[in-house]
Amino acid sequence: MIGLTSPTHIALLFLIALVLFGAKRLPEIGRSLGTGMREFKDSVTHQAVPQTTDRETVD
């Protein structure tokens, strides 16, 4: 097996998702996945930046 990045594999996965969830739910699921990924990325990015307190900036 080469990997799951070939167009045939992606089309097959999309077809399975379409059968399982239906055409109405797929955009909803994609939107919620995108929102979750964006929130996770933002939380990881904001934790990596050290935050200063007011006392540190005054000194």
XYZ file of C-alpha atoms in Angstrom, residues 1-11 13:
12
model
C 0.000 0.000 0.000
C 1.529 3.312 -1.111
C -0.412 5.613 1.209
C -3.725 7.341 1.610
C -2.829 10.392 -0.471
C -3.680 9.074 -3.909
C -6.801 10.549 -5.552
C -8.478 7.135 -5.611
C -8.103 6.691 -1.849
C -9.374 10.201 -1.152
C -12.396 9.670 -3.412
C -12.953 7.916 1.742
